Amino acid sequence: MPALDTNVLVRYIVQDDLAQFAAAQKLIRRCVDEQLTLFVPITVTLELEWVLRSNYALTKDETIRVLSELFSAEELSFESDRALEVALDLYRDKAADFADCVHIALAVQAGEQQLWTFDKNASKTPGAQLLTRQT
C-alpha cells in the first residue's frame, strides 16, 4: 500500500502550488483507479493539522472539517483510525489542542488509565490528568 507524506496532502488540500497539486491529484486518481488504498501515518496526520493551522491559518472548525472529510475518504487508510476519530471528537468539544487529543486517544486505545500532563487545557479532557507537585 503506498503511503502519503504531509506535503502531498497539504498540496492536495490547499492547492497553493498548481504543479504539485496536479501531481498529487494524479497520484491519488491513479491509486483510486488501481483500487489501491493510500496509507496515512499518524505522524503525518499530526503534522497535517499543525501545518493547516499554523501555516495556512485554518480555524479550528475549518481544520475539523478538512480532517473529517479526509477520515471518511475511502481511498485513504489512516494509522490508528479509530483513535483519530476519538481525538477529533475530543478536539471538537474540548480546549485541548489536536495533538494532545491524539495522545489521549492513543493512550486510552492502548488500555492505559490516563495521560499525565502539565497542560491545563489538555488535563480537562477525559483520559488526561493534570500533574502537579501534590500529585
CSV table of N, CA, C and O in Angstrom, one decimal:
chain,number,residue,atom,x,y,z
A,1,MET,N,0.8,-1.2,0.0
A,1,MET,CA,0.0,0.0,0.0
A,1,MET,C,0.9,1.2,0.0
A,1,MET,O,1.8,1.4,0.9
A,2,PRO,N,0.7,2.1,-1.0
A,2,PRO,CA,1.5,3.4,-1.0
A,2,PRO,C,1.1,4.3,0.2
A,2,PRO,O,0.0,4.2,0.6
A,3,ALA,N,2.0,5.1,0.7
A,3,ALA,CA,1.8,6.0,1.8
A,3,ALA,C,2.0,7.4,1.3
A,3,ALA,O,2.7,7.7,0.3
A,4,LEU,N,1.3,8.3,2.0
A,4,LEU,CA,1.4,9.7,1.7
A,4,LEU,C,2.2,10.5,2.7
A,4,LEU,O,2.0,10.3,3.9
A,5,ASP,N,3.0,11.5,2.3
A,5,ASP,CA,3.6,12.4,3.2
A,5,ASP,C,2.7,13.6,3.4
A,5,ASP,O,1.8,13.9,2.6
A,6,THR,N,3.0,14.4,4.4
A,6,THR,CA,2.2,15.5,4.8
A,6,THR,C,2.2,16.5,3.6
A,6,THR,O,1.1,17.1,3.3
A,7,ASN,N,3.3,16.8,3.0
A,7,ASN,CA,3.4,17.8,1.9
A,7,ASN,C,2.5,17.4,0.7
A,7,ASN,O,1.9,18.3,0.1
A,8,VAL,N,2.3,16.1,0.4
A,8,VAL,CA,1.4,15.7,-0.7
A,8,VAL,C,0.0,16.1,-0.3
A,8,VAL,O,-0.8,16.6,-1.1
A,9,LEU,N,-0.4,15.7,1.0
A,9,LEU,CA,-1.8,16.0,1.4
A,9,LEU,C,-2.0,17.6,1.5
A,9,LEU,O,-3.1,18.0,1.1
A,10,VAL,N,-1.0,18.3,1.9
A,10,VAL,CA,-1.2,19.8,2.0
A,10,VAL,C,-1.4,20.3,0.6
A,10,VAL,O,-2.3,21.1,0.4
A,11,ARG,N,-0.6,19.9,-0.4
A,11,ARG,CA,-0.8,20.4,-1.7
A,11,ARG,C,-2.1,20.1,-2.3
A,11,ARG,O,-2.8,20.8,-3.0
A,12,TYR,N,-2.6,18.8,-2.0
A,12,TYR,CA,-3.9,18.4,-2.5
A,12,TYR,C,-5.0,19.2,-1.9
A,12,TYR,O,-6.0,19.5,-2.5
A,13,ILE,N,-4.9,19.5,-0.6
A,13,ILE,CA,-5.9,20.3,0.1
A,13,ILE,C,-5.9,21.7,-0.2
A,13,ILE,O,-7.0,22.3,-0.6
A,14,VAL,N,-4.8,22.4,-0.1
A,14,VAL,CA,-4.8,23.9,-0.2
A,14,VAL,C,-4.6,24.4,-1.7
A,14,VAL,O,-4.9,25.5,-2.0
A,15,GLN,N,-4.0,23.5,-2.5
A,15,GLN,CA,-3.8,23.8,-3.9
A,15,GLN,C,-3.1,25.1,-4.2
A,15,GLN,O,-3.4,25.9,-5.1
A,16,ASP,N,-2.1,25.4,-3.4
A,16,ASP,CA,-1.3,26.7,-3.5
A,16,ASP,C,-0.1,26.6,-4.4
A,16,ASP,O,0.5,27.6,-4.8
A,17,ASP,N,0.2,25.4,-4.9
A,17,ASP,CA,1.2,25.1,-5.9
A,17,ASP,C,0.6,24.3,-6.9
A,17,ASP,O,0.4,23.1,-6.7
A,18,LEU,N,0.2,24.9,-8.0
A,18,LEU,CA,-0.6,24.1,-9.0
A,18,LEU,C,0.1,22.9,-9.6
A,18,LEU,O,-0.5,21.9,-9.8
A,19,ALA,N,1.4,23.0,-9.8
A,19,ALA,CA,2.2,21.8,-10.3
A,19,ALA,C,2.2,20.7,-9.3
A,19,ALA,O,1.9,19.5,-9.7
A,20,GLN,N,2.4,21.0,-8.0
A,20,GLN,CA,2.4,19.9,-7.0
A,20,GLN,C,1.0,19.4,-6.8
A,20,GLN,O,0.8,18.2,-6.5
A,21,PHE,N,0.0,20.3,-6.8
A,21,PHE,CA,-1.4,19.9,-6.7
A,21,PHE,C,-1.7,18.9,-7.8
A,21,PHE,O,-2.3,17.8,-7.6
A,22,ALA,N,-1.4,19.2,-9.0
A,22,ALA,CA,-1.6,18.3,-10.2
A,22,ALA,C,-1.0,17.0,-10.0
A,22,ALA,O,-1.6,15.9,-10.3
A,23,ALA,N,0.3,17.0,-9.5
A,23,ALA,CA,1.0,15.7,-9.3
A,23,ALA,C,0.3,14.9,-8.2
A,23,ALA,O,0.1,13.7,-8.3
A,24,ALA,N,-0.1,15.6,-7.1
A,24,ALA,CA,-0.8,14.9,-6.0
A,24,ALA,C,-2.1,14.3,-6.5
A,24,ALA,O,-2.5,13.2,-6.2
A,25,GLN,N,-2.8,15.1,-7.2
A,25,GLN,CA,-4.1,14.7,-7.8
A,25,GLN,C,-4.0,13.5,-8.7
A,25,GLN,O,-4.8,12.5,-8.6
A,26,LYS,N,-3.0,13.5,-9.6
A,26,LYS,CA,-2.7,12.4,-10.5
A,26,LYS,C,-2.4,11.1,-9.7
A,26,LYS,O,-2.9,10.1,-10.1
A,27,LEU,N,-1.5,11.2,-8.7
A,27,LEU,CA,-1.2,10.1,-7.9
A,27,LEU,C,-2.4,9.5,-7.2
A,27,LEU,O,-2.7,8.3,-7.3
A,28,ILE,N,-3.2,10.3,-6.6
A,28,ILE,CA,-4.4,9.8,-5.9
A,28,ILE,C,-5.4,9.2,-6.9
A,28,ILE,O,-5.9,8.1,-6.6
A,29,ARG,N,-5.6,9.9,-8.0
A,29,ARG,CA,-6.5,9.3,-9.0
A,29,ARG,C,-6.0,7.9,-9.5
A,29,ARG,O,-6.8,7.0,-9.7
A,30,ARG,N,-4.7,7.8,-9.8
A,30,ARG,CA,-4.1,6.6,-10.3
A,30,ARG,C,-4.3,5.5,-9.2
A,30,ARG,O,-4.7,4.4,-9.6
A,31,CYS,N,-4.1,5.8,-8.0
A,31,CYS,CA,-4.3,4.8,-6.9
A,31,CYS,C,-5.8,4.4,-6.8
A,31,CYS,O,-6.1,3.2,-6.7
A,32,VAL,N,-6.6,5.3,-6.9
A,32,VAL,CA,-8.1,5.0,-6.9
A,32,VAL,C,-8.4,4.1,-8.1
A,32,VAL,O,-9.1,3.1,-7.9
A,33,ASP,N,-8.0,4.5,-9.3
A,33,ASP,CA,-8.3,3.7,-10.5
A,33,ASP,C,-7.7,2.3,-10.3
A,33,ASP,O,-8.3,1.3,-10.9
A,34,GLU,N,-6.6,2.1,-9.7
A,34,GLU,CA,-6.0,0.8,-9.5
A,34,GLU,C,-6.5,0.1,-8.2
A,34,GLU,O,-6.0,-0.9,-7.8
A,35,GLN,N,-7.5,0.7,-7.6
A,35,GLN,CA,-8.1,0.2,-6.3
A,35,GLN,C,-7.0,0.0,-5.2
A,35,GLN,O,-7.1,-0.9,-4.4
A,36,LEU,N,-6.1,0.9,-5.2
A,36,LEU,CA,-5.1,1.0,-4.1
A,36,LEU,C,-5.5,2.0,-3.0
A,36,LEU,O,-6.0,3.1,-3.4
A,37,THR,N,-5.4,1.6,-1.8
A,37,THR,CA,-5.6,2.5,-0.7
A,37,THR,C,-4.3,3.2,-0.3
A,37,THR,O,-3.3,2.5,-0.3
A,38,LEU,N,-4.4,4.4,0.0
A,38,LEU,CA,-3.2,5.2,0.4
A,38,LEU,C,-3.2,5.3,1.9
A,38,LEU,O,-4.1,5.7,2.5
A,39,PHE,N,-2.0,4.9,2.4
A,39,PHE,CA,-1.8,4.9,3.9
A,39,PHE,C,-1.3,6.2,4.4
A,39,PHE,O,-0.5,6.9,3.7
A,40,VAL,N,-1.9,6.7,5.5
A,40,VAL,CA,-1.5,8.0,6.1
A,40,VAL,C,-1.1,7.7,7.5
A,40,VAL,O,-1.9,7.3,8.4
A,41,PRO,N,0.3,7.7,7.8
A,41,PRO,CA,0.8,7.5,9.1
A,41,PRO,C,0.2,8.5,10.1
A,41,PRO,O,-0.1,9.7,9.7
A,42,ILE,N,0.1,8.1,11.4
A,42,ILE,CA,-0.4,9.1,12.4
A,42,ILE,C,0.4,10.3,12.5
A,42,ILE,O,-0.1,11.4,12.8
A,43,THR,N,1.7,10.2,12.3
A,43,THR,CA,2.6,11.3,12.4
A,43,THR,C,2.3,12.3,11.3
A,43,THR,O,2.4,13.5,11.5
A,44,VAL,N,1.9,11.8,10.1
A,44,VAL,CA,1.5,12.7,9.0
A,44,VAL,C,0.3,13.4,9.4
A,44,VAL,O,0.1,14.6,9.1
A,45,THR,N,-0.7,12.8,10.0
A,45,THR,CA,-1.9,13.4,10.4
A,45,THR,C,-1.7,14.5,11.4
A,45,THR,O,-2.2,15.6,11.3
A,46,LEU,N,-0.8,14.3,12.4
A,46,LEU,CA,-0.5,15.3,13.4
A,46,LEU,C,0.2,16.5,12.7
A,46,LEU,O,-0.1,17.6,13.0
A,47,GLU,N,1.1,16.2,11.8
A,47,GLU,CA,1.8,17.3,11.1
A,47,GLU,C,0.9,18.1,10.2
A,47,GLU,O,0.9,19.3,10.1
A,48,LEU,N,0.0,17.4,9.5
A,48,LEU,CA,-1.0,18.0,8.7
A,48,LEU,C,-1.9,19.0,9.4
A,48,LEU,O,-2.1,20.1,9.0
A,49,GLU,N,-2.4,18.6,10.6
A,49,GLU,CA,-3.2,19.5,11.4
A,49,GLU,C,-2.4,20.7,11.8
A,49,GLU,O,-2.9,21.9,11.7
A,50,TRP,N,-1.2,20.5,12.2
A,50,TRP,CA,-0.3,21.6,12.6
A,50,TRP,C,0.0,22.6,11.4
A,50,TRP,O,-0.1,23.8,11.6
A,51,VAL,N,0.3,22.1,10.2
A,51,VAL,CA,0.6,22.9,9.1
A,51,VAL,C,-0.7,23.7,8.7
A,51,VAL,O,-0.6,24.9,8.4
A,52,LEU,N,-1.8,23.0,8.6
A,52,LEU,CA,-3.0,23.7,8.2
A,52,LEU,C,-3.4,24.9,9.2
A,52,LEU,O,-3.8,26.0,8.8
A,53,ARG,N,-3.2,24.6,10.5
A,53,ARG,CA,-3.5,25.6,11.5
A,53,ARG,C,-2.4,26.7,11.5
A,53,ARG,O,-2.7,27.9,11.5
A,54,SER,N,-1.1,26.4,11.5
A,54,SER,CA,-0.1,27.4,11.7
A,54,SER,C,0.4,28.0,10.4
A,54,SER,O,0.6,29.3,10.4
A,55,ASN,N,0.5,27.3,9.4
A,55,ASN,CA,1.0,27.9,8.1
A,55,ASN,C,-0.1,28.5,7.3
A,55,ASN,O,0.1,29.4,6.5
A,56,TYR,N,-1.3,27.9,7.3
A,56,TYR,CA,-2.4,28.3,6.5
A,56,TYR,C,-3.6,29.0,7.3
A,56,TYR,O,-4.6,29.4,6.7
A,57,ALA,N,-3.4,29.1,8.6
A,57,ALA,CA,-4.3,29.9,9.4
A,57,ALA,C,-5.7,29.3,9.3
A,57,ALA,O,-6.7,30.1,9.5
A,58,LEU,N,-5.9,28.0,9.1
A,58,LEU,CA,-7.3,27.5,9.2
A,58,LEU,C,-7.8,27.6,10.6
A,58,LEU,O,-7.0,27.4,11.6
A,59,THR,N,-9.0,27.9,10.8
A,59,THR,CA,-9.7,27.9,12.1
A,59,THR,C,-9.8,26.5,12.6
A,59,THR,O,-9.7,25.5,11.8
A,60,LYS,N,-10.2,26.4,13.8
A,60,LYS,CA,-10.4,25.1,14.4
A,60,LYS,C,-11.5,24.4,13.7
A,60,LYS,O,-11.4,23.2,13.3
A,61,ASP,N,-12.6,25.1,13.4
A,61,ASP,CA,-13.8,24.5,12.6
A,61,ASP,C,-13.4,24.1,11.2
A,61,ASP,O,-13.8,23.0,10.8
A,62,GLU,N,-12.6,24.9,10.6
A,62,GLU,CA,-12.1,24.5,9.2
A,62,GLU,C,-11.2,23.3,9.3
A,62,GLU,O,-11.3,22.4,8.4
A,63,THR,N,-10.3,23.2,10.2
A,63,THR,CA,-9.4,22.1,10.4
A,63,THR,C,-10.2,20.8,10.7
A,63,THR,O,-10.0,19.8,10.1
A,64,ILE,N,-11.2,20.9,11.5
A,64,ILE,CA,-12.0,19.7,11.8
A,64,ILE,C,-12.8,19.3,10.6
A,64,ILE,O,-12.9,18.1,10.3
A,65,ARG,N,-13.3,20.2,9.8
A,65,ARG,CA,-14.0,19.8,8.6
A,65,ARG,C,-13.1,19.1,7.6
A,65,ARG,O,-13.4,18.1,7.1
A,66,VAL,N,-11.9,19.6,7.4
A,66,VAL,CA,-10.9,19.0,6.5
A,66,VAL,C,-10.5,17.6,7.0
A,66,VAL,O,-10.5,16.7,6.2
A,67,LEU,N,-10.2,17.5,8.3
A,67,LEU,CA,-9.8,16.2,8.8
A,67,LEU,C,-11.0,15.2,8.7
A,67,LEU,O,-10.8,14.0,8.4
A,68,SER,N,-12.2,15.7,9.0
A,68,SER,CA,-13.4,14.8,8.9
A,68,SER,C,-13.5,14.2,7.5
A,68,SER,O,-13.8,13.1,7.3
A,69,GLU,N,-13.4,15.1,6.5
A,69,GLU,CA,-13.5,14.7,5.1
A,69,GLU,C,-12.4,13.7,4.8
A,69,GLU,O,-12.7,12.7,4.1
A,70,LEU,N,-11.2,13.9,5.2
A,70,LEU,CA,-10.1,13.0,4.9
A,70,LEU,C,-10.4,11.7,5.6
A,70,LEU,O,-10.2,10.6,5.0
A,71,PHE,N,-10.8,11.7,6.8
A,71,PHE,CA,-11.0,10.4,7.6
A,71,PHE,C,-12.1,9.6,6.9
A,71,PHE,O,-12.1,8.4,7.0
A,72,SER,N,-13.1,10.2,6.2
A,72,SER,CA,-14.2,9.5,5.6
A,72,SER,C,-13.9,9.1,4.2
A,72,SER,O,-14.7,8.4,3.5
A,73,ALA,N,-12.7,9.5,3.6
A,73,ALA,CA,-12.4,9.2,2.2
A,73,ALA,C,-12.0,7.7,2.1
A,73,ALA,O,-11.1,7.2,2.8
A,74,GLU,N,-12.7,7.0,1.3
A,74,GLU,CA,-12.4,5.6,1.1
A,74,GLU,C,-11.1,5.2,0.6
A,74,GLU,O,-10.5,4.1,0.8
A,75,GLU,N,-10.5,6.1,-0.1
A,75,GLU,CA,-9.1,5.9,-0.7
A,75,GLU,C,-8.0,6.1,0.2
A,75,GLU,O,-6.8,5.8,-0.1
A,76,LEU,N,-8.3,6.6,1.4
A,76,LEU,CA,-7.3,6.8,2.4
A,76,LEU,C,-7.5,5.8,3.6
A,76,LEU,O,-8.6,5.6,4.1
A,77,SER,N,-6.3,5.3,4.1
A,77,SER,CA,-6.3,4.5,5.3
A,77,SER,C,-5.4,5.1,6.3
A,77,SER,O,-4.2,5.3,6.1
A,78,PHE,N,-6.0,5.6,7.4
A,78,PHE,CA,-5.2,6.3,8.5
A,78,PHE,C,-4.8,5.3,9.5
A,78,PHE,O,-5.6,4.5,10.0
A,79,GLU,N,-3.5,5.4,9.9
A,79,GLU,CA,-3.0,4.6,11.0
A,79,GLU,C,-3.8,5.0,12.3
A,79,GLU,O,-4.0,6.2,12.5
A,80,SER,N,-4.1,4.0,13.1
A,80,SER,CA,-4.9,4.3,14.3
A,80,SER,C,-6.2,5.1,14.0
A,80,SER,O,-6.5,6.0,14.8
A,81,ASP,N,-6.9,4.7,13.0
A,81,ASP,CA,-8.0,5.5,12.6
A,81,ASP,C,-9.1,5.7,13.6
A,81,ASP,O,-9.7,6.8,13.8
A,82,ARG,N,-9.3,4.7,14.4
A,82,ARG,CA,-10.4,4.8,15.5
A,82,ARG,C,-9.9,5.8,16.5
A,82,ARG,O,-10.7,6.7,17.0
A,83,ALA,N,-8.6,5.8,16.9
A,83,ALA,CA,-8.1,6.8,17.9
A,83,ALA,C,-8.2,8.2,17.3
A,83,ALA,O,-8.5,9.1,18.0
A,84,LEU,N,-7.9,8.3,16.0
A,84,LEU,CA,-8.0,9.6,15.3
A,84,LEU,C,-9.5,10.2,15.4
A,84,LEU,O,-9.7,11.4,15.6
A,85,GLU,N,-10.4,9.3,15.2
A,85,GLU,CA,-11.8,9.7,15.2
A,85,GLU,C,-12.2,10.2,16.6
A,85,GLU,O,-12.9,11.2,16.8
A,86,VAL,N,-11.7,9.4,17.6
A,86,VAL,CA,-12.0,9.8,19.0
A,86,VAL,C,-11.3,11.2,19.3
A,86,VAL,O,-11.8,12.1,19.9
A,87,ALA,N,-10.0,11.3,18.8
A,87,ALA,CA,-9.3,12.5,19.0
A,87,ALA,C,-10.0,13.7,18.4
A,87,ALA,O,-10.1,14.8,19.0
A,88,LEU,N,-10.5,13.5,17.2
A,88,LEU,CA,-11.2,14.6,16.5
A,88,LEU,C,-12.5,15.0,17.3
A,88,LEU,O,-12.8,16.2,17.5
A,89,ASP,N,-13.2,14.0,17.9
A,89,ASP,CA,-14.4,14.3,18.7
A,89,ASP,C,-13.9,15.1,20.0
A,89,ASP,O,-14.6,16.1,20.4
A,90,LEU,N,-12.9,14.7,20.6
A,90,LEU,CA,-12.3,15.4,21.8
A,90,LEU,C,-11.9,16.8,21.4
A,90,LEU,O,-12.3,17.8,22.1
A,91,TYR,N,-11.2,16.9,20.3
A,91,TYR,CA,-10.8,18.3,19.9
A,91,TYR,C,-11.9,19.2,19.6
A,91,TYR,O,-11.9,20.4,19.9
A,92,ARG,N,-13.0,18.6,19.0
A,92,ARG,CA,-14.2,19.4,18.7
A,92,ARG,C,-14.8,20.0,19.9
A,92,ARG,O,-15.3,21.2,19.9
A,93,ASP,N,-14.8,19.3,21.0
A,93,ASP,CA,-15.6,19.6,22.2
A,93,ASP,C,-14.7,20.2,23.4
A,93,ASP,O,-15.3,20.6,24.3
A,94,LYS,N,-13.4,20.1,23.3
A,94,LYS,CA,-12.6,20.5,24.4
A,94,LYS,C,-11.6,21.6,24.1
A,94,LYS,O,-11.4,21.9,22.9
A,95,ALA,N,-10.9,22.1,25.1
A,95,ALA,CA,-9.9,23.2,24.9
A,95,ALA,C,-8.5,22.6,24.5
A,95,ALA,O,-7.7,23.4,24.0
A,96,ALA,N,-8.3,21.3,24.6
A,96,ALA,CA,-7.0,20.8,24.3
A,96,ALA,C,-6.8,20.9,22.8
A,96,ALA,O,-7.7,20.9,22.0
A,97,ASP,N,-5.5,21.0,22.4
A,97,ASP,CA,-5.2,21.0,21.0
A,97,ASP,C,-5.3,19.6,20.4
A,97,ASP,O,-5.4,18.6,21.1
A,98,PHE,N,-5.2,19.5,19.1
A,98,PHE,CA,-5.5,18.2,18.4
A,98,PHE,C,-4.4,17.2,18.8
A,98,PHE,O,-4.7,16.0,19.0
A,99,ALA,N,-3.1,17.6,18.8
A,99,ALA,CA,-2.1,16.7,19.2
A,99,ALA,C,-2.3,16.1,20.6
A,99,ALA,O,-2.1,14.8,20.7
A,100,ASP,N,-2.7,16.9,21.5
A,100,ASP,CA,-3.0,16.3,22.9
A,100,ASP,C,-4.1,15.4,22.8
A,100,ASP,O,-4.1,14.3,23.5
A,101,CYS,N,-5.1,15.7,22.0
A,101,CYS,CA,-6.3,14.8,21.9
A,101,CYS,C,-5.9,13.5,21.3
A,101,CYS,O,-6.4,12.4,21.7
A,102,VAL,N,-5.0,13.5,20.3
A,102,VAL,CA,-4.4,12.3,19.7
A,102,VAL,C,-3.7,11.5,20.8
A,102,VAL,O,-3.8,10.2,20.9
A,103,HIS,N,-2.8,12.1,21.6
A,103,HIS,CA,-2.1,11.4,22.6
A,103,HIS,C,-3.0,10.8,23.6
A,103,HIS,O,-2.8,9.6,24.0
A,104,ILE,N,-4.1,11.5,24.0
A,104,ILE,CA,-5.0,10.9,24.9
A,104,ILE,C,-5.7,9.7,24.3
A,104,ILE,O,-5.9,8.7,25.0
A,105,ALA,N,-6.2,9.9,23.1
A,105,ALA,CA,-7.0,8.8,22.4
A,105,ALA,C,-6.1,7.6,22.3
A,105,ALA,O,-6.6,6.4,22.4
A,106,LEU,N,-4.8,7.7,21.9
A,106,LEU,CA,-3.9,6.6,21.7
A,106,LEU,C,-3.7,5.9,23.1
A,106,LEU,O,-3.6,4.7,23.1
A,107,ALA,N,-3.5,6.7,24.1
A,107,ALA,CA,-3.3,6.1,25.5
A,107,ALA,C,-4.5,5.3,25.9
A,107,ALA,O,-4.4,4.1,26.4
A,108,VAL,N,-5.7,5.8,25.7
A,108,VAL,CA,-6.9,5.1,26.0
A,108,VAL,C,-7.0,3.8,25.2
A,108,VAL,O,-7.4,2.8,25.7
A,109,GLN,N,-6.8,4.0,23.9
A,109,GLN,CA,-6.9,2.8,23.0
A,109,GLN,C,-5.9,1.7,23.4
A,109,GLN,O,-6.2,0.5,23.3
A,110,ALA,N,-4.7,2.1,24.0
A,110,ALA,CA,-3.8,1.1,24.4
A,110,ALA,C,-4.1,0.5,25.8
A,110,ALA,O,-3.4,-0.3,26.3
A,111,GLY,N,-5.2,1.0,26.4
A,111,GLY,CA,-5.7,0.5,27.7
A,111,GLY,C,-5.0,1.1,28.9
A,111,GLY,O,-5.1,0.6,30.0
A,112,GLU,N,-4.4,2.3,28.6
A,112,GLU,CA,-3.8,3.0,29.8
A,112,GLU,C,-4.8,3.8,30.5
A,112,GLU,O,-5.8,4.3,29.8
A,113,GLN,N,-4.6,4.1,31.7
A,113,GLN,CA,-5.7,4.7,32.6
A,113,GLN,C,-5.8,6.2,32.3
A,113,GLN,O,-6.9,6.7,32.3
A,114,GLN,N,-4.7,6.9,32.1
A,114,GLN,CA,-4.8,8.3,31.9
A,114,GLN,C,-3.5,8.8,31.3
A,114,GLN,O,-2.4,8.1,31.4
A,115,LEU,N,-3.5,9.9,30.7
A,115,LEU,CA,-2.3,10.6,30.2
A,115,LEU,C,-2.0,11.7,31.2
A,115,LEU,O,-2.8,12.6,31.3
A,116,TRP,N,-0.8,11.6,31.8
A,116,TRP,CA,-0.4,12.7,32.7
A,116,TRP,C,0.2,13.8,31.9
A,116,TRP,O,0.9,13.6,31.0
A,117,THR,N,-0.2,15.0,32.3
A,117,THR,CA,0.2,16.2,31.6
A,117,THR,C,0.4,17.4,32.5
A,117,THR,O,-0.3,17.5,33.5
A,118,PHE,N,1.2,18.3,32.1
A,118,PHE,CA,1.3,19.6,32.8
A,118,PHE,C,0.4,20.7,32.1
A,118,PHE,O,0.2,21.8,32.6
A,119,ASP,N,-0.2,20.3,31.0
A,119,ASP,CA,-1.0,21.2,30.2
A,119,ASP,C,-2.4,21.3,30.8
A,119,ASP,O,-3.2,20.3,30.8
A,120,LYS,N,-2.8,22.4,31.3
A,120,LYS,CA,-4.0,22.6,32.0
A,120,LYS,C,-5.2,22.4,31.0
A,120,LYS,O,-6.2,21.8,31.4
A,121,ASN,N,-5.1,22.8,29.8
A,121,ASN,CA,-6.2,22.6,28.9
A,121,ASN,C,-6.4,21.1,28.5
A,121,ASN,O,-7.5,20.6,28.5
A,122,ALA,N,-5.3,20.5,28.3
A,122,ALA,CA,-5.3,19.0,28.0
A,122,ALA,C,-5.9,18.2,29.2
A,122,ALA,O,-6.6,17.3,29.0
A,123,SER,N,-5.5,18.7,30.4
A,123,SER,CA,-6.0,17.9,31.6
A,123,SER,C,-7.5,18.0,31.8
A,123,SER,O,-8.0,17.2,32.5
A,124,LYS,N,-8.2,18.9,31.1
A,124,LYS,CA,-9.6,19.0,31.2
A,124,LYS,C,-10.3,18.0,30.3
A,124,LYS,O,-11.5,17.9,30.3
A,125,THR,N,-9.6,17.3,29.5
A,125,THR,CA,-10.1,16.3,28.6
A,125,THR,C,-10.2,14.9,29.2
A,125,THR,O,-9.2,14.5,29.9
A,126,PRO,N,-11.3,14.2,29.1
A,126,PRO,CA,-11.4,12.9,29.6
A,126,PRO,C,-10.2,12.0,29.1
A,126,PRO,O,-9.9,12.0,27.9
A,127,GLY,N,-9.6,11.3,30.1
A,127,GLY,CA,-8.5,10.5,29.7
A,127,GLY,C,-7.1,11.1,30.1
A,127,GLY,O,-6.1,10.5,30.0
A,128,ALA,N,-7.2,12.4,30.5
A,128,ALA,CA,-6.0,13.1,30.9
A,128,ALA,C,-6.1,13.5,32.3
A,128,ALA,O,-7.1,13.7,32.9
A,129,GLN,N,-4.9,13.7,32.9
A,129,GLN,CA,-4.8,14.1,34.3
A,129,GLN,C,-3.7,15.1,34.5
A,129,GLN,O,-2.6,14.9,34.0
A,130,LEU,N,-4.0,16.2,35.2
A,130,LEU,CA,-3.0,17.2,35.5
A,130,LEU,C,-2.0,16.7,36.5
A,130,LEU,O,-2.4,16.2,37.5
A,131,LEU,N,-0.7,16.9,36.2
A,131,LEU,CA,0.4,16.5,37.1
A,131,LEU,C,0.8,17.8,37.8
A,131,LEU,O,1.1,18.8,37.2
A,132,THR,N,0.7,17.7,39.1
A,132,THR,CA,1.1,18.9,40.0
A,132,THR,C,2.1,18.4,41.0
A,132,THR,O,2.4,17.2,41.1
A,133,ARG,N,2.7,19.3,41.7
A,133,ARG,CA,3.6,18.9,42.8
A,133,ARG,C,3.0,18.1,43.8
A,133,ARG,O,3.6,17.3,44.5
A,134,GLN,N,1.7,18.2,44.0
A,134,GLN,CA,1.0,17.5,45.0
A,134,GLN,C,0.6,16.1,44.6
A,134,GLN,O,0.2,15.2,45.4
A,135,THR,N,0.7,15.8,43.3
A,135,THR,CA,0.2,14.5,42.7
A,135,THR,C,1.2,13.4,43.1
A,135,THR,O,2.4,13.6,43.1
